PDB file of C-alpha atoms in Angstrom:
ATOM      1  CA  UNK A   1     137.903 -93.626   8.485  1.00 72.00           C
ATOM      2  CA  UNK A   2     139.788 -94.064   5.077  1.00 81.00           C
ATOM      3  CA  UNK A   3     142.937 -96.437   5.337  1.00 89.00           C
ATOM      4  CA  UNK A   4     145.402 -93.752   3.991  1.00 92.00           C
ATOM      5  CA  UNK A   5     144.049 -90.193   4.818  1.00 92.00           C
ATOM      6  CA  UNK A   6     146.387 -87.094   3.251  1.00 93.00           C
ATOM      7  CA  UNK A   7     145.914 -83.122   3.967  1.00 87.00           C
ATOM      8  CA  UNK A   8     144.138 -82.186   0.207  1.00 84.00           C
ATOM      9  CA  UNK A   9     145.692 -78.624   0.813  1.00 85.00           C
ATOM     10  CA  UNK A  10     146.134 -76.735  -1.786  1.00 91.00           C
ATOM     11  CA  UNK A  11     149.855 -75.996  -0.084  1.00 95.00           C
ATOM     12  CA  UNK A  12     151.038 -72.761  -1.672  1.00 96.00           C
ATOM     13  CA  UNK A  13     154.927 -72.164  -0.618  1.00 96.00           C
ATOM     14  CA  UNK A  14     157.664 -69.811  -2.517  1.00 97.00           C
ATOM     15  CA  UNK A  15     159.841 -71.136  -4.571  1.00 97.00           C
ATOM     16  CA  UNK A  16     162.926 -72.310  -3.365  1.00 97.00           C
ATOM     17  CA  UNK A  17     161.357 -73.510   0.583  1.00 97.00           C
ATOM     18  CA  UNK A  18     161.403 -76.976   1.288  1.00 97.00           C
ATOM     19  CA  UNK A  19     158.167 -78.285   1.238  1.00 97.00           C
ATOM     20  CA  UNK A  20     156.396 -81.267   3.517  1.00 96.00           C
ATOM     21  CA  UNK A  21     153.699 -83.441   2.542  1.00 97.00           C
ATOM     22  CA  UNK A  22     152.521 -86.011   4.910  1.00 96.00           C
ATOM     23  CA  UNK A  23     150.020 -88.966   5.250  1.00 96.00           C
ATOM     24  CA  UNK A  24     148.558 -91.003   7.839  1.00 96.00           C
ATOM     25  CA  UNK A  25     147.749 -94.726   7.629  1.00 94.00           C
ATOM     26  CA  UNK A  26     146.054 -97.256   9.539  1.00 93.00           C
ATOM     27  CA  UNK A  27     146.572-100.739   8.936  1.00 89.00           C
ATOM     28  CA  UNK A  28     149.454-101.985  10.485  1.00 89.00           C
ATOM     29  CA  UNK A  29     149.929-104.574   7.864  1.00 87.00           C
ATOM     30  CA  UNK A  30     150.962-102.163   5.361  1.00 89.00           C
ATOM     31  CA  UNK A  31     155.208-102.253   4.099  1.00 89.00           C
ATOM     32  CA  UNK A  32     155.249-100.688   1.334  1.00 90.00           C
ATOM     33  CA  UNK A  33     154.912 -96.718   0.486  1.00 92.00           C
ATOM     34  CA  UNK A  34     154.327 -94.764  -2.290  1.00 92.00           C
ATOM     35  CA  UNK A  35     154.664 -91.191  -3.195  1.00 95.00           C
ATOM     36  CA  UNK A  36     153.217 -90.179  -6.701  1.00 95.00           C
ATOM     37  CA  UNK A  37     153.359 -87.103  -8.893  1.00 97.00           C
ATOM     38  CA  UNK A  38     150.478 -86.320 -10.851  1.00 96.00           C
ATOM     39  CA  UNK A  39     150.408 -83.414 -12.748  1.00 95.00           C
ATOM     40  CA  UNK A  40     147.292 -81.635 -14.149  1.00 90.00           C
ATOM     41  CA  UNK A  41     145.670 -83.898 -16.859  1.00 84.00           C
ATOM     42  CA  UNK A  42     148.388 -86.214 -16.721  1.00 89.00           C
ATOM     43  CA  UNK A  43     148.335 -90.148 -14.731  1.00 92.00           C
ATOM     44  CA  UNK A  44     150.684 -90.040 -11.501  1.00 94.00           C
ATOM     45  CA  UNK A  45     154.344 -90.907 -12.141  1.00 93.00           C
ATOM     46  CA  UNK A  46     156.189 -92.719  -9.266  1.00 91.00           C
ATOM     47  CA  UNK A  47     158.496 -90.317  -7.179  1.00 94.00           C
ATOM     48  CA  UNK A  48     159.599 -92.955  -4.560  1.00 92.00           C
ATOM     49  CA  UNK A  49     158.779 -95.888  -3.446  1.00 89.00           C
ATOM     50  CA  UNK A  50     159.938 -97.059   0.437  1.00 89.00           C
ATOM     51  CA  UNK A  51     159.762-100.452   1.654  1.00 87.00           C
ATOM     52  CA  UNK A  52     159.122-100.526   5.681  1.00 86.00           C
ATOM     53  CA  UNK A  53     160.818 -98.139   8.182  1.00 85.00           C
ATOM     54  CA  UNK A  54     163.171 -95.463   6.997  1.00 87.00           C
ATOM     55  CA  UNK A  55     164.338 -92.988   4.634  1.00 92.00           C
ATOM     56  CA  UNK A  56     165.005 -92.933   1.329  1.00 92.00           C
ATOM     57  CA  UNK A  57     166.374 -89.896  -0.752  1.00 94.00           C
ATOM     58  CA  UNK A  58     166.294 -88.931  -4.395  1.00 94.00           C
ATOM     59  CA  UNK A  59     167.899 -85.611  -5.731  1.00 96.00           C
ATOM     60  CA  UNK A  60     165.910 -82.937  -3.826  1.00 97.00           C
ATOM     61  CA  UNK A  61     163.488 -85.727  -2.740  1.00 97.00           C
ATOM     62  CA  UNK A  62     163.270 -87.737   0.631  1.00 97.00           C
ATOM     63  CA  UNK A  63     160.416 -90.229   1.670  1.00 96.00           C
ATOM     64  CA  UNK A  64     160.082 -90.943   4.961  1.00 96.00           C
ATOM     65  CA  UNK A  65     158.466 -93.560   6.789  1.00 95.00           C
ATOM     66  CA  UNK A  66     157.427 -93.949  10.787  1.00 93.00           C
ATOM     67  CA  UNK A  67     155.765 -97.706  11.361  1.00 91.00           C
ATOM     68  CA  UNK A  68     155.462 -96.741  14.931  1.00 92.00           C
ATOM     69  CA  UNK A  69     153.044 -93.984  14.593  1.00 93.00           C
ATOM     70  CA  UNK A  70     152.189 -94.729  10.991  1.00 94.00           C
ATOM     71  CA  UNK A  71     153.551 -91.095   9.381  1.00 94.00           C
ATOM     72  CA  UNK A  72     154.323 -91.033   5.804  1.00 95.00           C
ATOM     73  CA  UNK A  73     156.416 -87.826   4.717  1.00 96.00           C
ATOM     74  CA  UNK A  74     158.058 -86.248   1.815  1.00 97.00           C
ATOM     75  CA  UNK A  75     160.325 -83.607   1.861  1.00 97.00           C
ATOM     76  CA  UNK A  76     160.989 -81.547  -1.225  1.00 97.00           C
ATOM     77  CA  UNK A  77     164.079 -79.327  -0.845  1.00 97.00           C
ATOM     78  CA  UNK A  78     165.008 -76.382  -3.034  1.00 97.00           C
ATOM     79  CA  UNK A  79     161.151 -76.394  -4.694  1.00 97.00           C
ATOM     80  CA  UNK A  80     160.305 -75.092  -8.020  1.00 97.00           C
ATOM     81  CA  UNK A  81     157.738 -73.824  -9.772  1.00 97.00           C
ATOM     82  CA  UNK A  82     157.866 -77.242 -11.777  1.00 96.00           C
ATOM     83  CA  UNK A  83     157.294 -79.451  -8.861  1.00 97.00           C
ATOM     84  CA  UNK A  84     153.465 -77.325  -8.628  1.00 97.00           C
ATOM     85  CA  UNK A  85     151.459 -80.714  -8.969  1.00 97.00           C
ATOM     86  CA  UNK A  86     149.093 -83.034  -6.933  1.00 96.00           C
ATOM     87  CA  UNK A  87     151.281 -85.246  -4.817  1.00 97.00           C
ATOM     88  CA  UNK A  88     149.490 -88.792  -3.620  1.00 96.00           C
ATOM     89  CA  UNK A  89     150.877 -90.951  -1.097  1.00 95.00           C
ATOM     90  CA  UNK A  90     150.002 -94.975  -1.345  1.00 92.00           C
ATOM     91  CA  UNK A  91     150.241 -97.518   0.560  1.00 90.00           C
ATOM     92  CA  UNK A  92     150.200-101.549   0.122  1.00 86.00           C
ATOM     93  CA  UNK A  93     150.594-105.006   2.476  1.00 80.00           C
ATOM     94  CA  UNK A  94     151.902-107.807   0.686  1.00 68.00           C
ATOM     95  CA  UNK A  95     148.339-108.720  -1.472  1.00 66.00           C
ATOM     96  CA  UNK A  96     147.929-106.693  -4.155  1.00 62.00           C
ATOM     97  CA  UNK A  97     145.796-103.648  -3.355  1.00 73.00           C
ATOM     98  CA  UNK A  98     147.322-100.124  -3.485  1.00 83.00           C
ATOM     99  CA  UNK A  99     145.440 -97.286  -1.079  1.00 89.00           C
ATOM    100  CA  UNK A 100     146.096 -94.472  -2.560  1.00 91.00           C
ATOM    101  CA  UNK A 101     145.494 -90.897  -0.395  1.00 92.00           C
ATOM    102  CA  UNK A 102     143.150 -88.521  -1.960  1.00 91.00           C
ATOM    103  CA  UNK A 103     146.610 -86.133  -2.995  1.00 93.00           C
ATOM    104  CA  UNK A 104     147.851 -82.667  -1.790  1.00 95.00           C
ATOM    105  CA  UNK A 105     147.661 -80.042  -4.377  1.00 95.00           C
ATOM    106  CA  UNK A 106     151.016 -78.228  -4.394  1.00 96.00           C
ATOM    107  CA  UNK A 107     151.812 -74.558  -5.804  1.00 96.00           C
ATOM    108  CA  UNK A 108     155.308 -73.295  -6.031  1.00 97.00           C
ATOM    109  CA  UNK A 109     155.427 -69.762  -6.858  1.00 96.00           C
ATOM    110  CA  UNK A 110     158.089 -67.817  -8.415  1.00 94.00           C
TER     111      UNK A 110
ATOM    112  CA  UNK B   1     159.861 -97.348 -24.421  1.00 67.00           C
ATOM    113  CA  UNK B   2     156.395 -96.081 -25.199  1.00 81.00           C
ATOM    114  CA  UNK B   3     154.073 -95.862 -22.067  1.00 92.00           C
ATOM    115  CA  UNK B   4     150.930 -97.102 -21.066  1.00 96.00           C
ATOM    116  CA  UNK B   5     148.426 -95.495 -23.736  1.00 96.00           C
ATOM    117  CA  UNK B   6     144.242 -94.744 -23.029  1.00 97.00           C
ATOM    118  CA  UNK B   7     141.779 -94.484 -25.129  1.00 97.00           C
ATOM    119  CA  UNK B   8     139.834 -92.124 -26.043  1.00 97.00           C
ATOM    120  CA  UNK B   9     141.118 -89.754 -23.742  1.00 96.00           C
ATOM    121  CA  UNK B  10     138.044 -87.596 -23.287  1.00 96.00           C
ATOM    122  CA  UNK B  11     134.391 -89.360 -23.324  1.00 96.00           C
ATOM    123  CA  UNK B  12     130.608 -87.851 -22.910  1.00 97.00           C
ATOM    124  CA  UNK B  13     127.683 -90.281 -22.262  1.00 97.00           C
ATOM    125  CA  UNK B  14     124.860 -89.943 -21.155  1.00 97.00           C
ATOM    126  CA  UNK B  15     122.757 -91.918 -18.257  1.00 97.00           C
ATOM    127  CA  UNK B  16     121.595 -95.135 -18.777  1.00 97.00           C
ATOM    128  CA  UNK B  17     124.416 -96.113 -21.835  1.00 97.00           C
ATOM    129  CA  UNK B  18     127.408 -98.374 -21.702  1.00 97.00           C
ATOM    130  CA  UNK B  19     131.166 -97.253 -22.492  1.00 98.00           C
ATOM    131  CA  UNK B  20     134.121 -99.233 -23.145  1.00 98.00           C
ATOM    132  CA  UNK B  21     137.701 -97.642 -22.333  1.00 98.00           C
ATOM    133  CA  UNK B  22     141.140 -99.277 -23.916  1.00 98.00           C
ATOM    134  CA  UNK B  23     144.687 -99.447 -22.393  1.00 98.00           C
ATOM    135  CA  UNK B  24     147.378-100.559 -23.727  1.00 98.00           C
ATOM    136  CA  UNK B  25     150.124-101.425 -21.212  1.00 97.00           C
ATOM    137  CA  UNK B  26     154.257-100.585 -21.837  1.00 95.00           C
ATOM    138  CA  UNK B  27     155.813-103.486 -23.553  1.00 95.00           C
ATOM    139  CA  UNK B  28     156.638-106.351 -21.892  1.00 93.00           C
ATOM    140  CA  UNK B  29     154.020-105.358 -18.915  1.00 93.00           C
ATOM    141  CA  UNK B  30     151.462-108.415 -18.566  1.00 93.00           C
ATOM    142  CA  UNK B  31     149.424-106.864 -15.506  1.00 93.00           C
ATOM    143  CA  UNK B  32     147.184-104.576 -15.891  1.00 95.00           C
ATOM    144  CA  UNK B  33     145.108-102.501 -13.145  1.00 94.00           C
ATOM    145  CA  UNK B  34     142.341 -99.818 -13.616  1.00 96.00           C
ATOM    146  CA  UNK B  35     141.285 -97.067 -10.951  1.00 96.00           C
ATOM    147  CA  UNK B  36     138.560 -94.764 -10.968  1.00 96.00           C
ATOM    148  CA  UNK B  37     139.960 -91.236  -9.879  1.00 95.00           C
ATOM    149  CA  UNK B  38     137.540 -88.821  -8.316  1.00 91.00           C
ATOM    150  CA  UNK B  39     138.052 -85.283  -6.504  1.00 84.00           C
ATOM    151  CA  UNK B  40     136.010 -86.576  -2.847  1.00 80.00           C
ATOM    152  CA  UNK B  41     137.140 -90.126  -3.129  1.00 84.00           C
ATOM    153  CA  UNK B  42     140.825 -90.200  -4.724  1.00 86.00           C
ATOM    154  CA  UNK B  43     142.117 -92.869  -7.050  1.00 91.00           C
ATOM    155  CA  UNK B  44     140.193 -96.554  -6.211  1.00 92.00           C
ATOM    156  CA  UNK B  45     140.951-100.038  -7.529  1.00 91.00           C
ATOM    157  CA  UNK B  46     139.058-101.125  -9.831  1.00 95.00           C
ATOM    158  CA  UNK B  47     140.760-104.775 -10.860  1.00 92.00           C
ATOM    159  CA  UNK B  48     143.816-106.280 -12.375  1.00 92.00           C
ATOM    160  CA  UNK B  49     144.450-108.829 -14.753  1.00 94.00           C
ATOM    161  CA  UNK B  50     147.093-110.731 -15.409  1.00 93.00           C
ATOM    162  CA  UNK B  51     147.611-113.294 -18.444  1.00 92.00           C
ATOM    163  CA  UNK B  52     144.072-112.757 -19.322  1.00 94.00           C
ATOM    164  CA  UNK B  53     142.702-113.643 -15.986  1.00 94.00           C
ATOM    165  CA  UNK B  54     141.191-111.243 -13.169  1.00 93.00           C
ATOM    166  CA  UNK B  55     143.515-111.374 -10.467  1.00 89.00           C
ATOM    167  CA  UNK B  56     141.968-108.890  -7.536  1.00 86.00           C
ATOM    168  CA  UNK B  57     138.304-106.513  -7.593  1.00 90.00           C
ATOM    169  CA  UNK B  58     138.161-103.966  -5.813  1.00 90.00           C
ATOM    170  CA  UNK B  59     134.607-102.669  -4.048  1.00 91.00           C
ATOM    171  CA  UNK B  60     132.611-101.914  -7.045  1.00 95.00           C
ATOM    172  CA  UNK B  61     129.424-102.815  -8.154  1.00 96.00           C
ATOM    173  CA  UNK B  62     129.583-105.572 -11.351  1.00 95.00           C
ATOM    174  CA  UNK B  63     128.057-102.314 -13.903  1.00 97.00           C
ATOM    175  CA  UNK B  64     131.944-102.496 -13.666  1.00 98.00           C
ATOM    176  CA  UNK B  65     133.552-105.018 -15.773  1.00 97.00           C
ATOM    177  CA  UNK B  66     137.033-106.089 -17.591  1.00 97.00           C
ATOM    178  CA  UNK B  67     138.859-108.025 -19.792  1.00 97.00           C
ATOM    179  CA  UNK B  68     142.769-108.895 -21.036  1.00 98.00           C
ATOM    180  CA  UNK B  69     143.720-109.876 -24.703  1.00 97.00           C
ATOM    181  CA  UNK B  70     146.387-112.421 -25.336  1.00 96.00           C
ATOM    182  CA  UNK B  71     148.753-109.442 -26.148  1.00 95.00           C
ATOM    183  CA  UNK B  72     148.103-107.608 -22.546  1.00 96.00           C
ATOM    184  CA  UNK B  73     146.037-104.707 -24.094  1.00 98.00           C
ATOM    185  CA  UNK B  74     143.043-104.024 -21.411  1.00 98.00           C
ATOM    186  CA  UNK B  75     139.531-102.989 -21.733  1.00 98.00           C
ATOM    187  CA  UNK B  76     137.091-102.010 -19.106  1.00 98.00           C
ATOM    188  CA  UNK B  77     133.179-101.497 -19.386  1.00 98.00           C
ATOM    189  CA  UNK B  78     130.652 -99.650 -17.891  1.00 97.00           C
ATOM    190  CA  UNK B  79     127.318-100.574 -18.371  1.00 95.00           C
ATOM    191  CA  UNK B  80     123.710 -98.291 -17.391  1.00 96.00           C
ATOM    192  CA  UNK B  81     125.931 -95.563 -16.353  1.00 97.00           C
ATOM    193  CA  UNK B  82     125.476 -93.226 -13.468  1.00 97.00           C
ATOM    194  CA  UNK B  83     125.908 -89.307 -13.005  1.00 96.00           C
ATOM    195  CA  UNK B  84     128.872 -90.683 -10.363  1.00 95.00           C
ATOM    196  CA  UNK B  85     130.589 -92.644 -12.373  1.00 97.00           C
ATOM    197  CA  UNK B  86     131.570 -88.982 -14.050  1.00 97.00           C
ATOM    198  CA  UNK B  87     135.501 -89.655 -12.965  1.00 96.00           C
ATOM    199  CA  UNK B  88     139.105 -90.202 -14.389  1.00 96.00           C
ATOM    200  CA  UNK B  89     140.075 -93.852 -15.332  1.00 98.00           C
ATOM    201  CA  UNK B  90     143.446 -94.760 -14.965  1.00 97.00           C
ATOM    202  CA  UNK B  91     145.022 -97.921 -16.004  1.00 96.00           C
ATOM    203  CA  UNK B  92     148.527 -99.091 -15.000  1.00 94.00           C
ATOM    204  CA  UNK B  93     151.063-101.307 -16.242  1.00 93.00           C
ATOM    205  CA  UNK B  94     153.076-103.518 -14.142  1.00 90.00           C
ATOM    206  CA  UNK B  95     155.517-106.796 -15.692  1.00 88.00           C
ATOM    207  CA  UNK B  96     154.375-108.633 -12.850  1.00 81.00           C
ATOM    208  CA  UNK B  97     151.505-109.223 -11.031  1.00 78.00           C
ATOM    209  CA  UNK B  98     151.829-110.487  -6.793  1.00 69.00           C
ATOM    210  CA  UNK B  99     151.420-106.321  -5.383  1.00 69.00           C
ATOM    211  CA  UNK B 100     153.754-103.971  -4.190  1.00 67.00           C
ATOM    212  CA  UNK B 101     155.936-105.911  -2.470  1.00 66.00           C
ATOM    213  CA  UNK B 102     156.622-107.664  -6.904  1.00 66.00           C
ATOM    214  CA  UNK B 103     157.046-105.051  -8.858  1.00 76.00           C
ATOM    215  CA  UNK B 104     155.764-101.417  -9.193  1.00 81.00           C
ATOM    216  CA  UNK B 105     153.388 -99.620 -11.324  1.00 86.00           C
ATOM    217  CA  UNK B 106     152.908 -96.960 -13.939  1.00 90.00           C
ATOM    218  CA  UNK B 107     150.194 -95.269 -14.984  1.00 94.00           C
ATOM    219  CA  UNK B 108     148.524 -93.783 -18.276  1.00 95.00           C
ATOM    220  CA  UNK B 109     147.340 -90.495 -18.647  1.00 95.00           C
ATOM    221  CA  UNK B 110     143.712 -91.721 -17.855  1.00 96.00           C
ATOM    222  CA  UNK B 111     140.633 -91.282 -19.960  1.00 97.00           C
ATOM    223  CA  UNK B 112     137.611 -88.323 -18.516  1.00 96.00           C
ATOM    224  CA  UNK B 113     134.306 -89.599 -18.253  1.00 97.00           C
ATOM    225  CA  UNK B 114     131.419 -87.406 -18.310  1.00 97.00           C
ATOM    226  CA  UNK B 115     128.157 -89.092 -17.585  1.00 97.00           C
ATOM    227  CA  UNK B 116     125.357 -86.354 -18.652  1.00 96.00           C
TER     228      UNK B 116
END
């Protein structure tokens, strides 16, 4: 079983719906999560970053954490066809080593 | 602020030969981390370095090496390559080194390896 497992889709949705990606994890030592944008041919560009429990929110974007049943979420609202994109979750304890998910492939259509 | 830069960004080699990918990190960034990007197994630590010193490996065999220049710029090296190692290698910048919980990270736009 990977540490961080994540739906690979592809996720096709219409623009405008409000999209939800989501990861699993399974070390409990892991506090910090990740959620990256990577666009074709392109590196991934942090979207948000979410230390322990809770949620954070960004413009049209909220990360969301459960500890208790080790969820990671995030919620785009109001998509567009710009967010299309591979979205990766990560995940990290306090050594160094990010876990990345293997990334949802996301299609907004107009 | 310029950001992290790979090179070459597109490479074919063929089994058996060596290749030698360069990033150079955003200025002021002193860590540097490399990950090998595949569509079955995601993106993968490779290793970091920090102040010209390897800092954390990941799980790959030593055909998989790296170094740090005095100014930060990165290099990693492949040696007898394989039809898997066929991948994207990223590199990321960070200013510090210590993980998540010291500082975050941000990535080039990777270099394609094609292992014929």
């Amino acid at each position: 079983q990977k540490e961080v497992e994540q739906d690979p889709g592809p996720l096709s949705v219409p623009e405008g719906a409000i999209v939800s990606l989501n990861c699993t994890y399974s070390n409990s030592a892991f506090q910090y999560f990740m959620w990256y944008r990577q666009y074709s041919r392109k590196g991934p560009e942090l979207l948000m970053y979410t230390y322990s429990s809770g949620n954070k929110e960004d413009g049209r974007f909220t990360a969301q954490v459960d500890k208790s049943s080790k969820y990671i979420s995030l919620f785009i609202r109001d998509s567009q066809p710009s967010d299309s994109a591979t979205y990766l979750c990560a995940s990290a304890s306090g050594t160094y080593k990010y876990i990345f998910g293997t990334g949802t492939r996301l299609k907004v259509l107009a | 602020k310029a950001g992290v830069t790979q090179t070459p960004r597109y490479l074919i080699k063929t089994r058996g030969q060596q290749v030698t990918l360069s990033c150079s990190p955003i200025s002021g960034h002193r860590s540097v981390s490399w990950y090998q990007q595949t569509p079955g197994q995601g993106l993968q630590f490779l290793f970091e370095y920090f102040s010209e010193t390897q800092r954390n490996k990941g799980n790959f065999p030593g055909r998989f090496s790296g170094r740090q220049f005095s100014n930060s710029r990165s290099e990693m090296n492949v040696s007898t390559l394989e039809l898997g190692d066929s991948a994207l290698y990223l590199c990321a910048s960070s200013r510090t080194s210590g993980g998540a919980g010291a500082d975050t990270q941000y990535f080039g736009p990777g270099t394609r390896l094609t292992v014929l």
